Amino acid sequence: MELGLELFTKEGGEFLFRWGHVLAGITWIGLLYYFNFVQVPAFAEMEAGARTNAIDKLASRALWWFRWSALATALMGFMILYFKDQLTDMEWAQKPSGVSIMLGILLGLVMLGNVWGVIYRNQKVVIANARNVQAGGEANPDAPACGRSALMASRQNMIFSFPMLMFMIGTAHFFYNFNAENRGAYYGITVLILIVLELNCLGVIGGKGQNFTNWMYESHKNAIISASVLLVIYYALFECLMKP
Ligand code: HEM
């Protein structure tokens, strides 16, 4: 019996990285949901001193796993593409399953950009401020604005996660055979919605205050409603444009 050797074939490599990809993915998205549904509401109810200590000891640790699992998810996702020869031959992006994974990857990469470029960059200031205050230093006046920027991007990532996962699993397991004739329209509309939402969470459209365009970031309930609406829109468009 040649134990384990099958793992060193292309198919074995794809399987291994698919497993690692989903493992890292659940770590990332699990922590995203923890931040959104548990930590932010809990911190809002905590006393300032306890919150500062929790930012220092708890949030900083969660953020470490969060950002590295996000990077690992993306890298292992690209390893799946590598083992399927999909990095060199891009024809697959025109096939039905290719449309699905392309959009899943696009959403995933925008989310990854938010993790490293917005959430981590701003949370670093919040954590440094908490440590400084704990040590008896002056509070950084920029910290609340940084916290707000991170919160908006985090809630936007939560909103993106619903359709992102639909596309990830839809690639191999969609429940009807769709066709890719109208893929141009589908790509166009979904990417446009994605760009508008991303610009909105960066404050480019309605600023970062509490206003109409930022309704979806005001509570985790609003974010869940928005994620569900986005999922329904992406799915309905899929039915309209991609059903044979
Ligand atoms: C960040 C960028 C990401 C990239 C580049 C990426 C890439 C991929 C690729 C290439 C596949 C294989 C599709 C196929 O041919 O069957 C896949 C599947 C999958 N991905 Fe991702 N992904 C990303 C993010 C995520 C995230 C955040 C999750 C969250 C859990 C996730 C969960 C999954 C799942 C569950 C599958 C389906 C596995 C299966 O059905 O066998 N991915 N992804």
Short mmCIF file of N, CA, C and O in Angstrom, two decimals, residues 144-189:
data_model
loop_
_atom_site.label_atom_id
_atom_site.label_comp_id
_atom_site.label_asym_id
_atom_site.label_seq_id
_atom_site.Cartn_x
_atom_site.Cartn_y
_atom_site.Cartn_z
N PRO A 144 -10.98 57.51 18.51
CA PRO A 144 -12.39 57.22 18.20
C PRO A 144 -12.67 57.20 16.69
O PRO A 144 -13.41 56.35 16.21
N ALA A 145 -12.08 58.14 15.94
CA ALA A 145 -12.30 58.17 14.49
C ALA A 145 -11.72 56.91 13.83
O ALA A 145 -12.32 56.35 12.90
N CYS A 146 -10.57 56.46 14.34
CA CYS A 146 -9.98 55.22 13.81
C CYS A 146 -10.88 54.03 14.10
O CYS A 146 -11.08 53.16 13.23
N GLY A 147 -11.46 54.01 15.30
CA GLY A 147 -12.37 52.93 15.67
C GLY A 147 -13.59 52.91 14.75
O GLY A 147 -14.04 51.85 14.31
N ARG A 148 -14.09 54.10 14.42
CA ARG A 148 -15.25 54.21 13.53
C ARG A 148 -14.91 53.69 12.12
O ARG A 148 -15.69 52.95 11.52
N SER A 149 -13.76 54.05 11.59
CA SER A 149 -13.36 53.59 10.25
C SER A 149 -13.26 52.07 10.23
O SER A 149 -13.72 51.41 9.29
N ALA A 150 -12.67 51.50 11.28
CA ALA A 150 -12.52 50.04 11.35
C ALA A 150 -13.89 49.37 11.45
O ALA A 150 -14.15 48.37 10.79
N LEU A 151 -14.77 49.97 12.23
CA LEU A 151 -16.12 49.40 12.42
C LEU A 151 -16.89 49.36 11.10
O LEU A 151 -17.52 48.35 10.76
N MET A 152 -16.82 50.46 10.35
CA MET A 152 -17.55 50.51 9.08
C MET A 152 -17.04 49.44 8.12
O MET A 152 -17.82 48.73 7.46
N ALA A 153 -15.73 49.28 8.03
CA ALA A 153 -15.16 48.27 7.12
C ALA A 153 -15.49 46.85 7.62
O ALA A 153 -15.76 45.95 6.81
N SER A 154 -15.49 46.67 8.94
CA SER A 154 -15.78 45.36 9.50
C SER A 154 -17.23 44.97 9.22
O SER A 154 -17.52 43.83 8.83
N ARG A 155 -18.15 45.92 9.39
CA ARG A 155 -19.57 45.61 9.12
C ARG A 155 -19.78 45.40 7.62
O ARG A 155 -20.59 44.58 7.21
N GLN A 156 -19.04 46.14 6.80
CA GLN A 156 -19.16 45.93 5.35
C GLN A 156 -18.65 44.53 4.98
O GLN A 156 -19.25 43.85 4.15
N ASN A 157 -17.56 44.09 5.60
CA ASN A 157 -17.06 42.73 5.34
C ASN A 157 -18.09 41.68 5.74
O ASN A 157 -18.27 40.67 5.08
N MET A 158 -18.76 41.95 6.87
CA MET A 158 -19.82 41.02 7.30
C MET A 158 -20.91 40.96 6.23
O MET A 158 -21.40 39.88 5.89
N ILE A 159 -21.25 42.11 5.67
CA ILE A 159 -22.29 42.18 4.62
C ILE A 159 -21.83 41.43 3.36
O ILE A 159 -22.57 40.66 2.76
N PHE A 160 -20.56 41.63 2.99
CA PHE A 160 -20.03 40.94 1.79
C PHE A 160 -19.96 39.42 2.00
O PHE A 160 -20.01 38.65 1.04
N SER A 161 -19.80 38.99 3.27
CA SER A 161 -19.52 37.57 3.50
C SER A 161 -20.67 36.66 3.04
O SER A 161 -20.42 35.53 2.63
N PHE A 162 -21.92 37.15 3.11
CA PHE A 162 -23.05 36.28 2.71
C PHE A 162 -22.95 35.89 1.23
O PHE A 162 -22.91 34.70 0.92
N PRO A 163 -22.91 36.87 0.30
CA PRO A 163 -22.79 36.45 -1.11
C PRO A 163 -21.43 35.82 -1.43
O PRO A 163 -21.36 34.94 -2.29
N MET A 164 -20.36 36.25 -0.73
CA MET A 164 -19.04 35.65 -0.99
C MET A 164 -19.11 34.13 -0.82
O MET A 164 -18.66 33.37 -1.67
N LEU A 165 -19.76 33.70 0.27
CA LEU A 165 -19.84 32.26 0.53
C LEU A 165 -20.76 31.56 -0.47
O LEU A 165 -20.52 30.41 -0.85
N MET A 166 -21.80 32.27 -0.91
CA MET A 166 -22.68 31.68 -1.94
C MET A 166 -21.85 31.36 -3.19
O MET A 166 -21.96 30.28 -3.77
N PHE A 167 -21.00 32.31 -3.59
CA PHE A 167 -20.19 32.09 -4.80
C PHE A 167 -19.14 31.00 -4.57
O PHE A 167 -18.86 30.19 -5.45
N MET A 168 -18.52 30.99 -3.37
CA MET A 168 -17.49 29.99 -3.08
C MET A 168 -18.06 28.58 -3.24
O MET A 168 -17.51 27.74 -3.94
N ILE A 169 -19.19 28.32 -2.55
CA ILE A 169 -19.72 26.95 -2.61
C ILE A 169 -20.49 26.71 -3.89
O ILE A 169 -20.58 25.58 -4.37
N GLY A 170 -21.03 27.78 -4.49
CA GLY A 170 -21.80 27.64 -5.74
C GLY A 170 -20.95 27.13 -6.89
O GLY A 170 -21.44 26.47 -7.80
N THR A 171 -19.66 27.41 -6.83
CA THR A 171 -18.75 27.02 -7.92
C THR A 171 -18.84 25.53 -8.23
O THR A 171 -18.96 25.12 -9.37
N ALA A 172 -18.79 24.71 -7.19
CA ALA A 172 -18.81 23.25 -7.42
C ALA A 172 -20.14 22.62 -7.08
O ALA A 172 -20.40 21.48 -7.45
N HIS A 173 -21.01 23.36 -6.37
CA HIS A 173 -22.20 22.69 -5.85
C HIS A 173 -23.50 23.41 -6.18
O HIS A 173 -24.49 23.23 -5.46
N PHE A 174 -23.51 24.27 -7.20
CA PHE A 174 -24.77 24.97 -7.46
C PHE A 174 -25.83 23.96 -7.83
O PHE A 174 -25.55 22.93 -8.44
N PHE A 175 -27.10 24.27 -7.51
CA PHE A 175 -28.13 23.21 -7.63
C PHE A 175 -28.83 23.20 -8.98
O PHE A 175 -29.78 22.47 -9.16
N TYR A 176 -28.43 24.04 -9.91
CA TYR A 176 -28.90 23.84 -11.28
C TYR A 176 -27.78 24.19 -12.23
O TYR A 176 -26.84 24.90 -11.86
N ASN A 177 -27.87 23.66 -13.44
CA ASN A 177 -26.82 23.93 -14.42
C ASN A 177 -27.07 25.29 -15.04
O ASN A 177 -27.94 25.44 -15.88
N PHE A 178 -26.30 26.27 -14.61
CA PHE A 178 -26.50 27.60 -15.17
C PHE A 178 -25.63 27.77 -16.41
O PHE A 178 -24.76 26.94 -16.68
N ASN A 179 -25.93 28.79 -17.20
CA ASN A 179 -25.07 29.04 -18.36
C ASN A 179 -24.45 30.42 -18.25
O ASN A 179 -24.85 31.23 -17.42
N ALA A 180 -23.47 30.66 -19.07
CA ALA A 180 -22.67 31.88 -18.89
C ALA A 180 -22.86 32.88 -20.03
O ALA A 180 -22.06 33.78 -20.20
N GLU A 181 -23.98 32.71 -20.78
CA GLU A 181 -24.20 33.60 -21.92
C GLU A 181 -24.26 35.07 -21.53
O GLU A 181 -23.72 35.94 -22.20
N ASN A 182 -24.94 35.34 -20.43
CA ASN A 182 -25.10 36.73 -19.98
C ASN A 182 -24.08 37.12 -18.92
O ASN A 182 -24.33 37.99 -18.09
N ARG A 183 -22.93 36.46 -18.94
CA ARG A 183 -21.99 36.71 -17.84
C ARG A 183 -21.51 38.15 -17.81
O ARG A 183 -21.23 38.68 -16.74
N GLY A 184 -21.45 38.79 -19.00
CA GLY A 184 -20.98 40.19 -19.04
C GLY A 184 -21.87 41.06 -18.17
O GLY A 184 -21.39 41.83 -17.35
N ALA A 185 -23.20 40.89 -18.34
CA ALA A 185 -24.15 41.70 -17.57
C ALA A 185 -24.03 41.35 -16.09
O ALA A 185 -24.06 42.23 -15.23
N TYR A 186 -23.90 40.05 -15.81
CA TYR A 186 -23.83 39.64 -14.40
C TYR A 186 -22.56 40.18 -13.73
O TYR A 186 -22.62 40.75 -12.64
N TYR A 187 -21.42 40.01 -14.41
CA TYR A 187 -20.18 40.57 -13.88
C TYR A 187 -20.35 42.09 -13.65
O TYR A 187 -20.00 42.62 -12.61
N GLY A 188 -20.88 42.75 -14.68
CA GLY A 188 -20.98 44.22 -14.63
C GLY A 188 -21.79 44.70 -13.44
O GLY A 188 -21.33 45.55 -12.67
N ILE A 189 -23.00 44.13 -13.28
CA ILE A 189 -23.89 44.62 -12.22
C ILE A 189 -23.33 44.27 -10.83
O ILE A 189 -23.30 45.12 -9.93
#
